[in-house]
PDB file of C-alpha atoms in Angstrom:
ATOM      1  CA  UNK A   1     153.225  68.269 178.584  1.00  0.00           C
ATOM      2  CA  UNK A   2     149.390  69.952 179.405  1.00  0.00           C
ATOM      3  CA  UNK A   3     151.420  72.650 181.145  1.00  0.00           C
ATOM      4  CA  UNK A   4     153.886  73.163 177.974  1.00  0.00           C
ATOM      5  CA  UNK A   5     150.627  73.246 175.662  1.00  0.00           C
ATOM      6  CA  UNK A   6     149.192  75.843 178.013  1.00  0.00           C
ATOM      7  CA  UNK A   7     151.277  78.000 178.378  1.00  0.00           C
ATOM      8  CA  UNK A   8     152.323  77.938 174.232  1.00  0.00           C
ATOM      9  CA  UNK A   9     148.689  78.702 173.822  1.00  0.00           C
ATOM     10  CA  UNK A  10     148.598  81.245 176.663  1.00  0.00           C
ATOM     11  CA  UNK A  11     151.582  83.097 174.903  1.00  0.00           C
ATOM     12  CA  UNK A  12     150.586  82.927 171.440  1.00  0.00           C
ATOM     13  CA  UNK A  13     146.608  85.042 172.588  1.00  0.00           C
ATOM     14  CA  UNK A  14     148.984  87.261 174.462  1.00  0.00           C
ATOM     15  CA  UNK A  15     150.776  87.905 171.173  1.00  0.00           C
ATOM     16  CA  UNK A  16     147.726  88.440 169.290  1.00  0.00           C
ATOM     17  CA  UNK A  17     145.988  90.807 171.761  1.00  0.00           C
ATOM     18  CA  UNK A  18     149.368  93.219 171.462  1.00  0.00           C
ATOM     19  CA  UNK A  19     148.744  93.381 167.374  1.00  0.00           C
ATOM     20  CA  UNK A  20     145.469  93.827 167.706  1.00  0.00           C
ATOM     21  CA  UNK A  21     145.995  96.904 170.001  1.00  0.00           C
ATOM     22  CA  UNK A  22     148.022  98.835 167.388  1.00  0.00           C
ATOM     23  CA  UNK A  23     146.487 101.611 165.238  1.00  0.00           C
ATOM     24  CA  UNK A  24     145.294 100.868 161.534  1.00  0.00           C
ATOM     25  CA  UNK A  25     148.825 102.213 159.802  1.00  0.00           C
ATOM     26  CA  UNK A  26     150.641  98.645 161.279  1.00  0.00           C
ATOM     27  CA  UNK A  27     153.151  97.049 159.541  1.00  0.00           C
ATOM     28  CA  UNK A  28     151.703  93.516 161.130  1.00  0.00           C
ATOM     29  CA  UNK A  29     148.526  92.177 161.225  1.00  0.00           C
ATOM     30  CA  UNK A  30     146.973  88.819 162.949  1.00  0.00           C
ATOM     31  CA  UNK A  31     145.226  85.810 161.010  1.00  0.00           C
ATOM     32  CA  UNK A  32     143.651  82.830 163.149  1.00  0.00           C
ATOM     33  CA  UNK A  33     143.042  80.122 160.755  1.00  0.00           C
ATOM     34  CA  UNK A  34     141.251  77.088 161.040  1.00  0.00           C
ATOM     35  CA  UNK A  35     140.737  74.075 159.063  1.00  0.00           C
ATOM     36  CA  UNK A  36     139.330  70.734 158.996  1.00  0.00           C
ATOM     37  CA  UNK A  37     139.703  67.757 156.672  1.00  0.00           C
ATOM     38  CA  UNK A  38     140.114  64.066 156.097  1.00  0.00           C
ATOM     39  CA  UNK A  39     143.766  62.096 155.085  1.00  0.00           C
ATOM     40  CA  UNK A  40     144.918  58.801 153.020  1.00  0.00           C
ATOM     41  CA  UNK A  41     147.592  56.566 152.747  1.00  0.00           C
ATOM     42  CA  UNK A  42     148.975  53.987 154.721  1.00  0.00           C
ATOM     43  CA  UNK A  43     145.966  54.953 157.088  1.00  0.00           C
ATOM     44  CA  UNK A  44     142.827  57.025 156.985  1.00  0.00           C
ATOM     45  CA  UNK A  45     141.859  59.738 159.585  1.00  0.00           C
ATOM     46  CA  UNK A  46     140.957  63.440 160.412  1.00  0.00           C
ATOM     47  CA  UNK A  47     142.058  65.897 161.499  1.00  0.00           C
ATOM     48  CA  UNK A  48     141.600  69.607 162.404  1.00  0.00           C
ATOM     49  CA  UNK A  49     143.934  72.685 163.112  1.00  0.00           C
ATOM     50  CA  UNK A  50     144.495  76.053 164.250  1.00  0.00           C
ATOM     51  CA  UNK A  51     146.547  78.269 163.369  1.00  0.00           C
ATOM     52  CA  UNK A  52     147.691  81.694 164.796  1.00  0.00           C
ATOM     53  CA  UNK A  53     149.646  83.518 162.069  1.00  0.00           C
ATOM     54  CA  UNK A  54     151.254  87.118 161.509  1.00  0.00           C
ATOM     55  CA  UNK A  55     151.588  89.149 158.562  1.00  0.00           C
ATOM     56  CA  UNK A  56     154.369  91.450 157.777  1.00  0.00           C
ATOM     57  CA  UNK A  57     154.697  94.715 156.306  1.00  0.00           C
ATOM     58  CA  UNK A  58     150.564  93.911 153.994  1.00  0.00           C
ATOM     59  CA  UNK A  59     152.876  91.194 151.946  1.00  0.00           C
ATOM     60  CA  UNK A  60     150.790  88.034 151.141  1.00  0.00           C
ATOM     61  CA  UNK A  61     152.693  86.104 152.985  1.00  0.00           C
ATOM     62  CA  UNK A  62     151.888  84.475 156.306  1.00  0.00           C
ATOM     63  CA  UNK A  63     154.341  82.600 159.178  1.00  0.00           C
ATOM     64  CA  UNK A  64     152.330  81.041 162.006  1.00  0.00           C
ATOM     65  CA  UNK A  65     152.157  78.813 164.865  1.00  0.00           C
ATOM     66  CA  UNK A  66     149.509  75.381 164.621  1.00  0.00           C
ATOM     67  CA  UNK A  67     148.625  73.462 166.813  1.00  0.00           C
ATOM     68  CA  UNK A  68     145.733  70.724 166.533  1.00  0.00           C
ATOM     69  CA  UNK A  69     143.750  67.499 166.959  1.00  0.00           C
ATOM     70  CA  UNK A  70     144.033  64.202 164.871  1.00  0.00           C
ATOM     71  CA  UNK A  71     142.878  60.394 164.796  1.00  0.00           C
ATOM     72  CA  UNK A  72     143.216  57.533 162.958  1.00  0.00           C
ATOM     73  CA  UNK A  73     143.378  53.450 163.051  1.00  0.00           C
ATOM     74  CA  UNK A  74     147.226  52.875 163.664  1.00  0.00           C
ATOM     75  CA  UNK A  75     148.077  55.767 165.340  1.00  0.00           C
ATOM     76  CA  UNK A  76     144.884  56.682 167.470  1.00  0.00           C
ATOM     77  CA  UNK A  77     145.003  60.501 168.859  1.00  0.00           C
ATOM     78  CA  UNK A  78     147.453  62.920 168.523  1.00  0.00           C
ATOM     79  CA  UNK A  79     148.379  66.870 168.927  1.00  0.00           C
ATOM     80  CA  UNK A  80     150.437  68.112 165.798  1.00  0.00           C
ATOM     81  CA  UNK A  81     152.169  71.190 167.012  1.00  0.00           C
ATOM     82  CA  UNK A  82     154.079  72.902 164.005  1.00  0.00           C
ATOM     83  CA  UNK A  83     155.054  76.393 162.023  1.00  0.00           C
ATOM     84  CA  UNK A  84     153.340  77.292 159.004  1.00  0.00           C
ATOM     85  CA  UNK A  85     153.954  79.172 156.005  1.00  0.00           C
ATOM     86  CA  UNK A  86     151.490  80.754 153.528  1.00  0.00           C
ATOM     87  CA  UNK A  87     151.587  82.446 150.428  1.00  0.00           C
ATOM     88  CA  UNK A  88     148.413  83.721 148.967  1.00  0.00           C
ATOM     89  CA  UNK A  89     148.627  84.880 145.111  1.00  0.00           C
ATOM     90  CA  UNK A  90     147.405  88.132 144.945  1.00  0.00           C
ATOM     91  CA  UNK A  91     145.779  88.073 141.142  1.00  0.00           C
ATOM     92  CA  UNK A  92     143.676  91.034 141.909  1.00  0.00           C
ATOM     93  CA  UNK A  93     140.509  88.595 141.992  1.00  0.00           C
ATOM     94  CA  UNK A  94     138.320  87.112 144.652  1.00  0.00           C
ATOM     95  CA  UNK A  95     140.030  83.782 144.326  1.00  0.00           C
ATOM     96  CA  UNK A  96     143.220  83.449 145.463  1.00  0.00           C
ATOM     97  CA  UNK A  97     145.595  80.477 145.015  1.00  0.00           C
ATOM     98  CA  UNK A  98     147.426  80.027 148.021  1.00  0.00           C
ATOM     99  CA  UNK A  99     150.805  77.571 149.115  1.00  0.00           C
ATOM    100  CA  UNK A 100     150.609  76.159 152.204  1.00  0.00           C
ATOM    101  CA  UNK A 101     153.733  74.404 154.094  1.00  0.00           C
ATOM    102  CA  UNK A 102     153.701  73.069 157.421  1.00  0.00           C
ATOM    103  CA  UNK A 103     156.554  71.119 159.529  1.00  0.00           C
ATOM    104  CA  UNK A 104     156.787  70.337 163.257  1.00  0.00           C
ATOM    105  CA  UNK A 105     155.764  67.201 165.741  1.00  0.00           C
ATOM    106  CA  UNK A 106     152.991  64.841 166.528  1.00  0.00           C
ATOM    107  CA  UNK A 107     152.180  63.871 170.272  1.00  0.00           C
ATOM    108  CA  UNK A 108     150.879  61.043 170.398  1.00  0.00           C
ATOM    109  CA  UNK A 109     148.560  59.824 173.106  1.00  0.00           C
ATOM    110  CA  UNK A 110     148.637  55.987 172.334  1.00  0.00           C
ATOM    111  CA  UNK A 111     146.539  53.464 173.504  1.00  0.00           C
ATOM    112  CA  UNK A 112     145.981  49.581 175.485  1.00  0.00           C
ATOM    113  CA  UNK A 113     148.297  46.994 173.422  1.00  0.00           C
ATOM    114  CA  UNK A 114     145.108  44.442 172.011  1.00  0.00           C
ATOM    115  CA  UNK A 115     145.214  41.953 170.016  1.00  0.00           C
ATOM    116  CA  UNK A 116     142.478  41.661 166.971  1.00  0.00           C
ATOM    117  CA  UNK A 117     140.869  38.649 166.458  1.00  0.00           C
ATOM    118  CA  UNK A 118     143.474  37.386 163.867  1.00  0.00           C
ATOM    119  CA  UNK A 119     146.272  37.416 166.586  1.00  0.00           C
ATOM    120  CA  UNK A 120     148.155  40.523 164.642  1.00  0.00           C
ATOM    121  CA  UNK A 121     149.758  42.556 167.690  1.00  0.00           C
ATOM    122  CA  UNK A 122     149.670  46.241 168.078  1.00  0.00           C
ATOM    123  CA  UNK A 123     152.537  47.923 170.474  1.00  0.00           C
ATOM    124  CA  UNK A 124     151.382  50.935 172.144  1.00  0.00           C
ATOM    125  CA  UNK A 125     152.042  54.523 170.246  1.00  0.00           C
ATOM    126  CA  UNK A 126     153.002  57.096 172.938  1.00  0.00           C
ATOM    127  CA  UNK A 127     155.209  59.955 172.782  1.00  0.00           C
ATOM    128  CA  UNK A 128     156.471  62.158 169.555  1.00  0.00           C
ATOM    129  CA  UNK A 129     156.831  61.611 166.133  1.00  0.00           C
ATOM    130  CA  UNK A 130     157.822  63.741 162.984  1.00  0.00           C
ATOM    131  CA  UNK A 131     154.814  65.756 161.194  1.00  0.00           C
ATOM    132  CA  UNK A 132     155.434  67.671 157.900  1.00  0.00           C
ATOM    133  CA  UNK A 133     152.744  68.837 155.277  1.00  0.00           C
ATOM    134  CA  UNK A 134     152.586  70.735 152.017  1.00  0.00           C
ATOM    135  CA  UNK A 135     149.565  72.111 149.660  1.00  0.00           C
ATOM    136  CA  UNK A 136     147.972  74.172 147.317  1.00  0.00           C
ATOM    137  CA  UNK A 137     144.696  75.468 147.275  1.00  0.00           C
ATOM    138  CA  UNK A 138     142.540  78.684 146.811  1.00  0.00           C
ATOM    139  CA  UNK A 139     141.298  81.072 149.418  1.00  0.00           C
ATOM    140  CA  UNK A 140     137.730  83.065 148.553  1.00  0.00           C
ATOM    141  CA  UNK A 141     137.409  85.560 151.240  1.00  0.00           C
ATOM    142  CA  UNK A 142     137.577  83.925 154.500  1.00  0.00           C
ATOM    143  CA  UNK A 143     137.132  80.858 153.599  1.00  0.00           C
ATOM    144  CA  UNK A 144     140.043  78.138 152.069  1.00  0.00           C
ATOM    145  CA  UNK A 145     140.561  74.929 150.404  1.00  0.00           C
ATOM    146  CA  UNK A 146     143.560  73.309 150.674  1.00  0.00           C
ATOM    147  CA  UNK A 147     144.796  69.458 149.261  1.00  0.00           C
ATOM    148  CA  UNK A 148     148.532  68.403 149.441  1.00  0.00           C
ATOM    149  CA  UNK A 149     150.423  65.636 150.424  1.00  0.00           C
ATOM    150  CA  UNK A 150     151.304  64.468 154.072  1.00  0.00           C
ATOM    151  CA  UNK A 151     154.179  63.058 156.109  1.00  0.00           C
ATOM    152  CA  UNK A 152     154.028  61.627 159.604  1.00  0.00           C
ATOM    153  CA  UNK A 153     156.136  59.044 161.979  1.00  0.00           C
ATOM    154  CA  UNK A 154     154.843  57.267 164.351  1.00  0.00           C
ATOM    155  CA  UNK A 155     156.651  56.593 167.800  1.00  0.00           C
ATOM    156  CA  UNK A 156     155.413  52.727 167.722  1.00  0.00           C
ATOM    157  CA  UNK A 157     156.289  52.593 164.029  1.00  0.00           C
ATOM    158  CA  UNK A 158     160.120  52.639 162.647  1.00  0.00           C
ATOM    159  CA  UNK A 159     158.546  54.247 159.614  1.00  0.00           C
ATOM    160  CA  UNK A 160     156.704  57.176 157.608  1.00  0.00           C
ATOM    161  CA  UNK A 161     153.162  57.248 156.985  1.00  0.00           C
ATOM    162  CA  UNK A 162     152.405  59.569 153.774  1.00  0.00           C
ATOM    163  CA  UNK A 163     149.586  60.321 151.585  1.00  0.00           C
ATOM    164  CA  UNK A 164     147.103  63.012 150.749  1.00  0.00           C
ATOM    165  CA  UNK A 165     145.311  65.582 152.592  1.00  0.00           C
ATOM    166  CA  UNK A 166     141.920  67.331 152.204  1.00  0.00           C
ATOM    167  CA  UNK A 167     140.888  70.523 154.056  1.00  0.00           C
ATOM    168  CA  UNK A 168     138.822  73.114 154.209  1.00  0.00           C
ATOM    169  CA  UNK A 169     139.329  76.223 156.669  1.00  0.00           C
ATOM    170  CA  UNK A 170     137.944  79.626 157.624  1.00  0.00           C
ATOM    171  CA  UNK A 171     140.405  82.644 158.371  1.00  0.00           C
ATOM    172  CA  UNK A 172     138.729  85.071 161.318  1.00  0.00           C
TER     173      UNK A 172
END
């Protein structure tokens, strides 16, 4: 799995350093976005991600590749890896509303089965489950602000786990 996540990563500079070599009259430019921010629902947690995105032909929209970090009480840590699609409403105005979808896989890296001090029983929460998010938000220059809703399945649990999401982000 480390060598899979390597070499995705390893691919996706690669592809970034190859737009960023062409001449200022391209048809594609490079975003790498990154945000950070808290969720609710069944659980609570954080969680922060990055994502490399291209965007054709000066539209407003953007199609990227994410990959990130996130924690919480039932699930403990996990990687979301996913593809992302932006929109940003050009209004001709400093702040721009912006969609944001998102839809891909959790790794999760489980932990110990404990039991609490009620005798409730936790099973252990390794391998993949289902990750899918969508917002709206406003972008101001390089920096975003982004609050949606949240879906996520858990290998341990035979269920969803959805809520709300609340990021903010910086676009370099």
């Amino acid at each position: 799995m480390k060598k899979t996540m390597i070499l995705c990563m390893l691919a996706c500079f690669c592809f970034a350093s190859q737009l960023s070599a062409q001449n200022n009259d391209k048809k594609i430019s490079y975003n790498m976005i990154n945000e950070y921010g808290f969720y609710a629902g069944n659980t609570f947690g954080f969680e922060g991600v990055f994502i490399n995105s291209i965007k054709f032909n000066k539209t407003n929209d953007l199609l990227g590749i994410g990959l990130g970090y996130t924690v919480d009480g039932d699930n403990g840590q996990g990687i979301p890896m996913f593809l992302n699609y932006r929109h940003y409403f050009d209004r001709g105005r400093t702040l721009q509303p912006l969609f944001n979808a998102a839809v891909g896989a959790t790794y999760y890296f489980g932990y110990e089965d404990y039991y609490l001090c009620d005798n409730l029983y936790y099973p252990d929460n390794k391998g993949f489950g289902l990750y899918a998010s969508l917002a709206s938000g406003f972008k101001v220059k390089a920096f975003s602000f982004t609050a949606g809703f949240f879906m996520k399945s858990s290998p341990a649990y035979d269920n969803f786990n959805g809520g709300i999401n609340i990021k903010v982000g910086y676009t370099f």
